[in-house]
XYZ file of C-alpha atoms in Angstrom:
689
model
C 89.022 47.222 139.493
C 91.947 49.557 140.213
C 92.407 50.175 136.472
C 88.837 51.480 136.240
C 88.961 53.626 139.365
C 89.406 56.721 137.201
C 86.044 56.032 135.533
C 84.324 55.928 138.938
C 86.139 59.136 139.866
C 85.013 60.714 136.574
C 81.375 59.704 137.175
C 81.553 61.231 140.648
C 83.070 64.471 139.286
C 80.335 64.766 136.644
C 77.702 64.505 139.364
C 79.360 67.474 141.046
C 79.930 70.809 139.316
C 83.343 69.953 137.782
C 85.238 71.873 135.094
C 87.596 71.049 132.235
C 90.650 71.082 134.514
C 89.059 68.459 136.768
C 88.248 66.335 133.692
C 91.823 66.543 132.402
C 93.256 65.675 135.829
C 91.137 62.538 136.040
C 91.270 61.289 132.428
C 94.834 62.361 131.532
C 94.342 61.628 127.861
C 92.523 58.289 128.207
C 89.758 57.302 125.791
C 86.397 58.276 127.246
C 83.675 55.718 127.998
C 80.915 56.138 125.415
C 78.223 56.596 128.062
C 80.091 59.495 129.707
C 81.282 61.260 126.539
C 78.252 63.559 126.068
C 78.560 64.926 129.616
C 82.351 65.254 129.389
C 82.182 67.179 126.106
C 79.512 69.490 127.489
C 81.690 70.238 130.521
C 84.829 70.773 128.427
C 82.973 73.103 126.047
C 81.244 74.900 128.938
C 77.692 74.375 127.665
C 76.373 71.995 130.322
C 74.118 74.612 131.900
C 73.437 76.655 128.777
C 69.862 77.577 127.945
C 67.783 76.092 125.116
C 68.634 78.515 122.327
C 66.838 76.475 119.675
C 63.523 77.284 121.392
C 63.911 80.758 119.850
C 63.890 79.295 116.325
C 60.674 80.110 114.466
C 61.040 77.027 112.207
C 60.839 79.230 109.101
C 63.282 78.089 106.421
C 63.499 81.113 104.159
C 67.193 81.883 103.765
C 68.392 82.883 100.261
C 70.621 79.795 100.180
C 68.076 77.443 101.795
C 67.748 75.027 98.870
C 71.535 74.742 98.571
C 71.820 74.043 102.309
C 69.112 71.356 102.154
C 70.811 69.623 99.207
C 74.197 69.666 100.969
C 72.695 68.231 104.184
C 71.014 65.446 102.222
C 74.200 64.630 100.282
C 76.356 64.376 103.405
C 73.839 62.235 105.296
C 73.447 59.870 102.331
C 77.164 59.079 102.581
C 76.760 57.913 106.185
C 74.694 54.856 105.272
C 72.121 55.249 108.079
C 68.617 53.798 107.994
C 66.104 55.814 105.996
C 64.273 56.846 109.160
C 67.488 58.064 110.760
C 68.473 59.928 107.602
C 65.275 61.990 107.599
C 65.742 62.911 111.251
C 69.441 63.829 110.861
C 68.840 65.896 107.710
C 66.035 67.780 109.449
C 68.148 68.534 112.533
C 71.176 69.503 110.423
C 69.176 71.992 108.396
C 67.423 73.381 111.459
C 70.630 73.937 113.433
C 72.515 75.599 110.572
C 69.500 77.727 109.587
C 69.093 79.000 113.144
C 72.862 79.531 113.485
C 72.854 81.714 110.351
C 69.870 83.749 111.540
C 71.126 84.067 115.106
C 74.634 85.174 114.028
C 73.613 86.981 110.820
C 75.874 84.704 108.761
C 75.609 83.193 105.304
C 76.026 79.509 104.652
C 78.447 78.588 101.883
C 78.970 75.123 100.391
C 82.078 73.360 101.719
C 82.527 75.781 104.629
C 82.951 72.834 107.046
C 79.800 73.404 109.123
C 78.051 70.174 108.144
C 81.236 68.102 108.626
C 81.692 69.698 112.068
C 78.121 68.879 113.081
C 77.883 65.257 111.936
C 80.207 63.760 114.620
C 78.074 65.486 117.274
C 75.029 63.475 116.207
C 76.905 60.352 117.337
C 76.370 61.576 120.923
C 72.590 61.222 120.434
C 71.816 64.459 122.256
C 68.710 66.552 121.679
C 68.740 69.276 119.042
C 69.332 72.113 121.517
C 72.353 70.477 123.199
C 73.807 69.613 119.779
C 73.412 73.257 118.707
C 75.173 74.491 121.873
C 78.115 72.113 121.284
C 78.388 73.183 117.637
C 78.318 76.883 118.511
C 80.918 76.462 121.259
C 83.290 74.474 119.018
C 82.991 77.122 116.315
C 83.700 79.963 118.759
C 86.439 78.213 120.730
C 88.336 75.998 118.317
C 87.719 77.087 114.701
C 90.049 79.974 113.749
C 88.430 83.062 112.295
C 89.135 83.724 108.642
C 89.122 80.067 107.522
C 88.846 80.995 103.860
C 91.265 80.954 100.914
C 94.267 83.184 101.652
C 92.906 83.802 105.157
C 95.080 85.066 107.994
C 95.046 81.654 109.700
C 97.057 80.116 106.865
C 99.723 82.832 106.947
C 100.142 82.014 110.645
C 100.373 78.282 109.911
C 103.049 78.903 107.273
C 105.161 80.780 109.875
C 104.823 77.788 112.207
C 105.931 75.390 109.458
C 108.847 77.682 108.556
C 109.938 77.664 112.213
C 109.990 73.880 112.570
C 110.785 72.698 109.030
C 112.159 75.485 106.804
C 113.219 73.057 104.056
C 109.702 71.687 103.641
C 108.218 75.198 103.838
C 110.619 76.455 101.160
C 109.723 73.589 98.827
C 106.008 74.369 99.122
C 106.703 78.096 98.676
C 108.698 77.378 95.533
C 105.803 75.346 94.170
C 103.454 78.216 95.147
C 101.480 75.836 97.370
C 100.026 77.966 100.157
C 98.557 76.161 103.212
C 94.961 77.080 102.342
C 95.199 74.982 99.161
C 95.528 71.729 101.131
C 94.543 72.398 104.761
C 91.442 74.598 104.502
C 89.090 71.721 105.381
C 91.384 70.600 108.230
C 90.951 73.913 110.027
C 87.272 74.373 109.108
C 86.158 71.054 110.567
C 88.946 70.000 112.992
C 89.784 67.179 110.529
C 86.192 65.834 110.512
C 86.028 66.267 106.722
C 88.945 63.935 106.040
C 89.009 61.338 108.836
C 86.783 58.450 109.915
C 84.192 58.930 112.673
C 86.089 56.708 115.144
C 89.293 58.738 114.613
C 87.438 62.054 115.008
C 85.694 60.976 118.229
C 89.000 59.777 119.745
C 90.806 62.939 118.585
C 88.134 65.283 119.936
C 88.156 63.431 123.282
C 91.765 64.545 123.724
C 91.282 67.877 121.968
C 88.538 69.158 124.274
C 90.334 67.899 127.404
C 93.464 69.872 126.448
C 91.367 73.009 125.902
C 94.016 74.494 123.589
C 92.500 76.256 120.541
C 95.895 76.238 118.801
C 96.125 72.442 118.872
C 94.766 72.263 115.294
C 97.889 74.131 114.091
C 100.183 71.560 115.665
C 98.112 68.594 114.487
C 98.376 69.980 110.960
C 102.108 70.490 111.463
C 102.566 66.861 112.598
C 100.754 65.591 109.491
C 103.217 67.465 107.261
C 106.316 66.562 109.252
C 105.375 62.872 109.390
C 105.049 62.841 105.617
C 107.987 65.162 104.873
C 110.147 62.508 103.174
C 107.353 61.617 100.763
C 106.663 65.310 100.114
C 110.339 66.090 99.457
C 110.504 63.177 97.027
C 107.709 64.845 95.042
C 109.890 67.828 94.065
C 109.457 67.035 90.380
C 105.703 66.386 90.658
C 103.157 68.958 89.514
C 101.610 71.474 91.877
C 98.198 69.796 91.538
C 99.582 66.338 92.385
C 101.288 67.622 95.539
C 98.171 69.512 96.691
C 96.036 66.403 96.227
C 98.550 64.262 98.154
C 98.741 66.763 101.014
C 94.980 67.168 101.302
C 94.432 63.409 101.659
C 97.186 62.793 104.216
C 94.866 62.867 107.299
C 92.776 60.078 105.712
C 95.580 57.637 106.579
C 95.075 58.209 110.327
C 93.720 55.204 112.214
C 92.124 54.929 115.637
C 95.310 53.574 117.253
C 97.356 56.484 115.848
C 95.371 59.157 117.686
C 97.161 59.125 121.112
C 100.625 59.403 119.537
C 99.330 61.964 117.021
C 98.045 64.236 119.786
C 101.117 63.660 121.998
C 103.419 64.768 119.178
C 101.288 67.871 118.652
C 101.669 68.749 122.339
C 105.426 68.173 122.107
C 105.781 70.581 119.178
C 103.579 73.095 120.979
C 106.068 72.942 123.863
C 108.905 73.548 121.365
C 107.256 76.704 120.001
C 107.577 80.212 121.505
C 104.480 81.088 123.541
C 104.303 84.378 121.603
C 102.863 82.301 118.772
C 99.715 81.855 120.831
C 99.589 85.104 122.791
C 100.211 87.324 119.748
C 97.584 85.681 117.552
C 94.925 84.545 120.060
C 92.660 87.588 119.760
C 93.099 87.838 116.000
C 92.252 84.170 115.354
C 89.802 83.099 118.036
C 86.625 84.363 119.638
C 83.008 84.799 118.639
C 82.553 83.705 115.029
C 81.016 86.735 113.374
C 83.067 86.165 110.211
C 84.476 89.679 110.231
C 88.292 89.856 110.065
C 89.946 91.695 112.931
C 91.614 94.147 110.550
C 93.203 94.094 107.157
C 96.283 95.703 108.670
C 96.691 92.735 111.041
C 96.303 90.273 108.145
C 98.899 92.116 106.068
C 101.278 92.228 109.033
C 101.185 88.438 109.370
C 101.372 87.711 105.639
C 104.465 89.908 105.298
C 106.253 88.553 108.381
C 109.718 87.204 107.578
C 109.597 84.592 110.336
C 107.908 83.824 113.642
C 107.792 86.909 115.937
C 108.752 86.738 119.612
C 107.517 89.262 122.159
C 109.942 91.129 124.381
C 108.085 89.816 127.444
C 108.716 86.193 126.476
C 112.354 86.825 125.594
C 113.190 88.553 128.878
C 111.241 86.095 131.016
C 112.836 83.179 129.157
C 116.330 84.517 129.831
C 115.552 84.919 133.524
C 114.210 81.380 134.017
C 116.713 79.381 136.044
C 115.248 75.886 135.680
C 113.309 75.584 132.447
C 110.981 72.672 131.673
C 112.824 69.948 129.714
C 112.377 70.374 125.934
C 110.853 73.821 126.439
C 111.924 76.772 124.302
C 115.286 78.243 125.261
C 116.471 81.250 123.250
C 119.923 82.100 121.949
C 119.671 85.846 121.377
C 121.517 87.284 118.362
C 121.940 91.069 118.446
C 122.309 92.216 114.820
C 122.746 95.935 115.431
C 125.845 97.801 114.254
C 128.794 97.657 116.660
C 128.436 101.246 117.893
C 124.816 100.603 118.920
C 125.636 97.282 120.594
C 128.444 98.936 122.572
C 126.003 101.602 123.812
C 123.819 99.023 125.562
C 122.785 95.376 125.192
C 121.482 92.351 127.061
C 124.220 90.377 128.777
C 122.952 87.145 127.184
C 123.147 88.486 123.609
C 125.653 87.327 120.993
C 126.664 90.200 118.716
C 126.509 89.613 114.946
C 126.991 92.932 113.153
C 124.554 92.913 110.212
C 126.781 95.384 108.339
C 129.434 92.684 107.970
C 127.176 90.742 105.621
C 127.619 93.374 102.920
C 130.864 95.043 103.967
C 132.960 91.970 104.791
C 131.291 88.719 103.601
C 134.272 86.579 104.685
C 134.292 88.116 108.162
C 130.506 87.633 108.336
C 130.848 83.923 107.480
C 133.482 83.599 110.218
C 131.220 85.401 112.683
C 128.339 83.035 111.850
C 130.576 80.045 112.573
C 131.534 81.691 115.854
C 127.846 82.172 116.631
C 127.054 78.500 116.034
C 130.047 77.441 118.155
C 129.055 79.774 120.991
C 125.478 78.482 120.818
C 126.630 74.869 121.038
C 128.933 75.612 123.975
C 126.203 77.544 125.816
C 123.780 74.638 125.382
C 126.369 72.150 126.662
C 127.061 74.372 129.667
C 123.306 74.687 130.336
C 123.739 78.445 130.352
C 120.842 80.903 130.589
C 122.146 82.357 127.340
C 122.125 79.012 125.536
C 119.282 77.502 123.562
C 118.438 75.827 120.275
C 116.069 78.612 119.313
C 117.716 81.534 117.519
C 116.016 84.860 118.245
C 117.381 87.697 116.100
C 117.143 91.281 117.248
C 117.422 94.491 115.244
C 117.332 98.063 116.466
C 113.611 98.605 115.952
C 114.447 101.284 113.366
C 113.158 100.506 109.860
C 116.149 101.951 108.030
C 118.587 99.633 109.850
C 116.406 96.577 110.323
C 116.313 95.886 106.590
C 119.896 94.618 107.077
C 118.809 92.539 110.072
C 116.160 91.009 107.808
C 118.879 90.112 105.306
C 120.774 88.264 108.034
C 117.641 86.414 109.148
C 116.815 85.554 105.542
C 120.312 84.125 105.047
C 119.744 81.707 107.951
C 116.316 80.739 106.614
C 117.731 80.086 103.160
C 120.154 77.631 104.796
C 117.127 75.794 106.272
C 118.049 76.718 109.850
C 115.434 75.496 112.317
C 113.877 77.598 115.116
C 114.504 81.080 113.678
C 112.521 83.980 115.157
C 112.663 87.770 115.248
C 112.158 89.969 118.301
C 109.148 92.234 117.822
C 110.208 95.869 118.160
C 113.932 95.091 118.348
C 116.252 96.648 120.919
C 113.886 99.591 121.362
C 111.261 97.240 122.824
C 113.794 95.828 125.329
C 114.846 99.350 126.260
C 111.229 100.382 126.871
C 110.414 97.127 128.682
C 112.997 97.785 131.410
C 112.120 101.484 131.677
C 113.669 103.043 134.768
C 115.487 99.787 135.573
C 117.449 99.661 132.318
C 120.710 100.663 134.015
C 120.488 97.504 136.146
C 119.352 95.208 133.340
C 121.403 96.307 130.333
C 125.147 95.866 129.959
C 127.339 98.876 129.096
C 124.332 101.174 128.699
C 125.519 104.639 127.681
C 122.776 107.279 127.784
C 124.751 109.648 125.551
C 125.353 107.085 122.813
C 122.174 104.995 123.061
C 119.967 105.810 120.062
C 116.756 105.019 121.950
C 117.706 107.416 124.748
C 118.570 110.058 122.168
C 115.224 109.596 120.484
C 113.376 109.852 123.808
C 115.281 113.032 124.606
C 114.307 114.540 121.270
C 110.647 113.610 121.802
C 110.653 115.050 125.312
C 112.253 118.239 124.013
C 109.670 118.561 121.250
C 106.816 117.966 123.689
C 108.008 120.823 125.961
C 108.018 123.960 123.736
C 107.944 126.361 126.704
C 111.257 125.077 128.031
C 113.156 124.589 124.798
C 112.462 126.092 121.398
C 111.826 123.870 118.412
C 114.966 124.996 116.538
C 117.230 123.850 119.380
C 115.586 120.404 119.511
C 115.965 120.101 115.763
C 119.579 121.226 116.100
C 120.192 118.525 118.731
C 118.857 115.840 116.412
C 120.817 117.238 113.456
C 124.075 117.214 115.404
C 123.486 113.628 116.469
C 122.616 112.589 112.929
C 125.657 114.396 111.562
C 127.900 112.664 114.075
C 126.657 109.266 112.930
C 127.164 110.162 109.276
C 130.680 111.456 109.869
C 131.572 108.209 111.635
C 130.393 106.302 108.581
C 132.308 108.675 106.328
C 135.545 108.040 108.220
C 135.298 104.318 107.523
C 134.417 104.566 103.844
C 135.461 108.131 103.037
C 138.025 107.230 100.374
C 135.472 105.224 98.411
C 132.832 107.937 98.130
C 134.013 109.123 94.725
C 133.620 105.708 93.062
C 129.996 106.325 92.201
C 129.282 109.937 93.173
C 129.671 112.616 90.503
C 132.480 115.103 91.257
C 131.054 117.971 93.249
C 132.580 120.745 95.307
C 130.376 120.092 98.312
C 130.153 116.350 97.930
C 126.381 116.532 97.569
C 124.251 114.726 95.048
C 123.997 116.644 91.804
C 122.106 116.250 88.580
C 123.843 116.932 85.325
C 122.860 116.887 81.681
C 124.988 115.587 78.848
C 126.947 118.848 78.771
C 128.278 118.152 82.260
C 127.058 121.462 83.716
C 126.053 120.967 87.314
C 122.696 122.150 88.546
C 120.892 122.317 91.879
C 120.082 119.025 93.587
C 117.040 117.369 92.092
C 114.165 116.723 94.494
C 112.527 113.344 94.103
C 109.215 111.919 95.226
C 107.716 108.445 94.924
C 104.680 107.950 92.760
C 101.570 106.462 94.331
C 99.978 103.269 93.091
C 97.427 105.326 91.184
C 100.162 107.172 89.311
C 102.180 104.099 88.270
C 101.145 104.428 84.637
C 102.725 107.826 84.211
C 104.977 108.454 81.189
C 107.952 110.737 80.664
C 106.748 114.279 79.993
C 107.191 115.466 76.437
C 109.566 118.303 75.591
C 111.227 118.061 79.017
C 114.973 117.488 79.215
C 115.783 114.069 80.725
C 117.419 114.029 84.142
C 119.938 111.398 85.223
C 122.348 111.267 88.149
C 124.528 108.873 90.118
C 124.312 109.668 93.801
C 125.146 108.582 97.317
C 122.203 107.211 99.237
C 121.828 108.054 102.919
C 121.268 105.146 105.277
C 117.672 106.254 105.787
C 116.947 107.254 102.217
C 115.390 104.008 101.068
C 112.093 103.079 102.649
C 110.800 100.689 100.041
C 108.371 103.182 98.533
C 107.867 102.494 94.890
C 109.681 99.173 94.988
C 107.961 96.529 92.915
C 106.387 93.643 94.768
C 108.486 90.503 94.633
C 107.164 88.440 91.723
C 106.588 84.707 92.076
C 109.363 82.335 91.120
C 107.391 80.610 88.416
C 104.272 81.109 86.399
C 102.121 84.236 86.178
C 103.263 84.832 82.614
C 106.925 85.283 83.526
C 109.318 84.066 80.856
C 111.604 81.117 81.697
C 114.842 80.934 79.707
C 117.893 78.703 79.401
C 120.864 80.722 80.706
C 123.464 79.397 78.258
C 121.256 80.045 75.270
C 120.178 83.444 76.540
C 123.778 84.631 77.013
C 124.398 83.906 73.341
C 121.848 86.528 72.336
C 123.514 88.938 69.917
C 122.380 92.228 71.453
C 123.730 91.590 74.975
C 126.374 94.226 75.720
C 127.370 92.925 79.163
C 126.154 90.487 81.809
C 126.945 90.750 85.509
C 126.317 88.159 88.211
C 124.619 89.759 91.219
C 122.038 89.239 93.935
C 118.659 90.891 93.799
C 117.795 92.287 97.241
C 114.140 92.435 98.230
C 112.809 94.622 101.039
C 111.813 91.463 102.942
C 115.544 90.756 103.287
C 115.647 87.848 100.855
C 118.496 87.839 98.338
C 118.124 85.995 95.055
C 121.008 84.862 92.829
C 120.495 86.821 89.640
C 122.109 88.203 86.483
C 122.019 91.819 85.370
C 121.861 91.859 81.568
C 122.731 95.036 79.674
C 121.580 95.547 76.089
C 121.921 98.758 74.036
C 118.491 99.915 75.195
C 117.449 97.776 78.170
C 118.378 96.508 81.609
C 117.111 92.941 82.092
C 117.018 91.033 85.391
C 117.283 87.224 85.322
C 116.659 85.276 88.538
C 118.278 81.830 88.707
C 115.887 78.901 89.150
C 118.511 76.142 89.117
C 119.270 73.492 86.499
C 120.564 76.138 84.089
C 117.246 77.963 83.984
C 116.319 81.509 84.930
C 113.235 83.660 85.046
C 113.075 87.086 83.409
C 111.878 89.193 86.325
C 111.744 92.564 84.594
C 112.897 94.493 81.523
C 113.666 98.173 82.112
C 114.344 100.727 79.341
C 117.680 102.385 80.073
C 116.060 105.748 79.369
C 113.713 105.221 82.334
C 116.627 105.085 84.835
C 116.790 108.498 86.482
C 119.028 107.674 89.442
C 121.602 105.106 90.498
C 122.371 105.280 94.219
C 124.721 103.433 96.532
C 124.689 103.073 100.300
C 127.472 105.018 101.986
C 128.274 102.050 104.186
C 127.692 99.388 101.556
C 129.175 100.557 98.261
C 128.196 97.403 96.401
C 124.519 97.734 97.350
C 123.089 99.571 94.340
C 119.572 100.928 93.807
C 118.253 101.732 90.327
C 115.406 104.250 90.407
C 113.027 104.654 87.491
C 110.780 107.581 86.684
C 110.543 110.880 84.859
C 110.916 114.627 85.509
C 108.107 116.291 87.452
C 108.535 120.032 87.411
C 111.811 120.771 89.190
C 112.020 117.309 90.658
C 111.678 113.634 89.797
C 108.717 111.311 90.020
C 110.009 107.856 91.046
C 107.723 105.145 89.660
C 109.716 102.038 90.591
C 113.074 100.785 91.804
C 115.262 97.687 91.937
C 118.082 96.918 94.358
C 121.085 94.666 93.810
C 124.242 93.537 95.560
C 126.816 93.732 92.744
C 130.500 92.773 93.081
C 132.670 95.561 91.659
C 129.610 97.784 91.471
C 131.645 100.807 90.319
C 132.462 99.088 87.021
C 128.815 98.176 86.431
C 127.369 101.585 87.274
C 129.996 103.342 85.160
C 129.105 101.213 82.143
C 125.365 101.640 82.614
C 125.683 105.401 83.126
C 127.573 105.742 79.819
C 124.907 103.738 78.003
C 122.133 105.817 79.586
C 123.763 109.057 78.509
C 124.197 107.622 75.013
C 120.509 106.690 74.857
C 119.470 110.119 76.112
C 121.764 111.869 73.605
C 120.312 109.797 70.761
C 116.795 110.655 71.966
C 117.605 114.328 71.607
């Protein structure tokens, strides 16, 4: 009797006007009695007192896709094995509900969009057609993510979640070009109803609706992959199609008794995930299903994200929490800004890892990383506010510097480091978050040296033209910029002439084959529409080797990172390729992408071409690109990172250059490489004359 007291309590609550919180407090994850399930689901989905919407249906079945819908309803019901009389009734109700839903929401039905699979379990409740429609509509609006279509935003978000918890598994699937939509589309469309038995779905939805967490489907999908990770990793040599088929069928193995543990694990992983994952994506992924994406810009932002983002609010609040919930997220903040910026203001809980070390002093960087991991371990053992398993990396919030922060983050991801995230907005967001209280909240904050303060001062000066003239505000910014550049020049001043052409003023010059210096060449980046441009006829070729300012490279014109395999890219055997007769030189390097990823590569020089080979392992490489030497118009090097070389391709455009594309590499002994390539370019240009 005592064991069933909760059922009596539940019956009593349902007679009153209870809500989902009351239901969860009483049931606490227990399997629902069949007789009470319809009422419980209606309460949890907030449709118990909803009006009869189906009464508005005119019973006219005249949609353009009506015959297709009817056939699909019949096919799905035939699989259920019901009596003939039941089949007719279910098919009729299915078609009616979906037809009215399409008309009411101005939507189009598409085969295999998950609607029928989502509806069928609801018929097990034996409710009338109107109540079934209300449940279906509420589930779609509350629990089915928007954009559940191939390459939809929801699957970019799921990939970030997988990368956070299991980077090795995520990397394997990325390498195989297996995106989440290829195997999990039906999972998200139907809350697993398309690939699990009815008893499993009913038990799962009992818990799902009690938890009232729309993101639970992400964590259920994550658990399916993590539980099968060993089998997936063993399929490294299998074909892409075989792996996709295996992944798609994994939920079919779930049994009724597995459901409680399955859902408990999902809740555990949700607890181990930054709350920003939900707060940042809630509006973009959930809400009324009108099948219109929130914005293409938002979708692109997620698809291009390097790792899981963390909001400044969560980071600061997390650091201030004295007694966190066991197993909850605890951040270890890694400040990747250059030393001079860190010393001008930082959070007291931050560990400093200068991103410049990665390129300037690789050995020192490796030592610093070991120090970071040691400090993290000690902070966790001491139960410090600064200690946590979850690494949150922070840049400056300035695009020109954060590309190096991205390189650092990418290096941790490539080592399959778990729980890697990036602070949205960088240090600038922390600075703005504290506002007037920053002096109390930031360590060693120096208004004169803090870049964010300087930027605010410049903006305030520009917004007050009556008090200060525009030239003086520009002069202030120029002086500050010059001071930063001179500091960089002091460190690397003696190396500036390795790549830069001799010049009286040290500026970038363009010179022809006769060595006569001319005025600096202005360059602009070609738009996507102009990418097919060719070198102008009867115009003297322009080529120079220059210094590149820290803010000179913004990624404009850089080719998109090609896939590792397929898409017509040529795969070669490295040993055999190096034996090719026309190879002049070959240099081992790392190709640097704007995302921060660095790929082990080889720079191949032939008499007329520059060829980039990306290593694939097992002695194989992929030919990423072949560039005519004559198309190289500039070779630039970072002032701070002399081995970070950018090759710019294009042609003269009046008095300037039109940059059509560019590649960037980290090359040991870059001076030797650029000197050789520059000689070959000049030779090619001389021969062309």
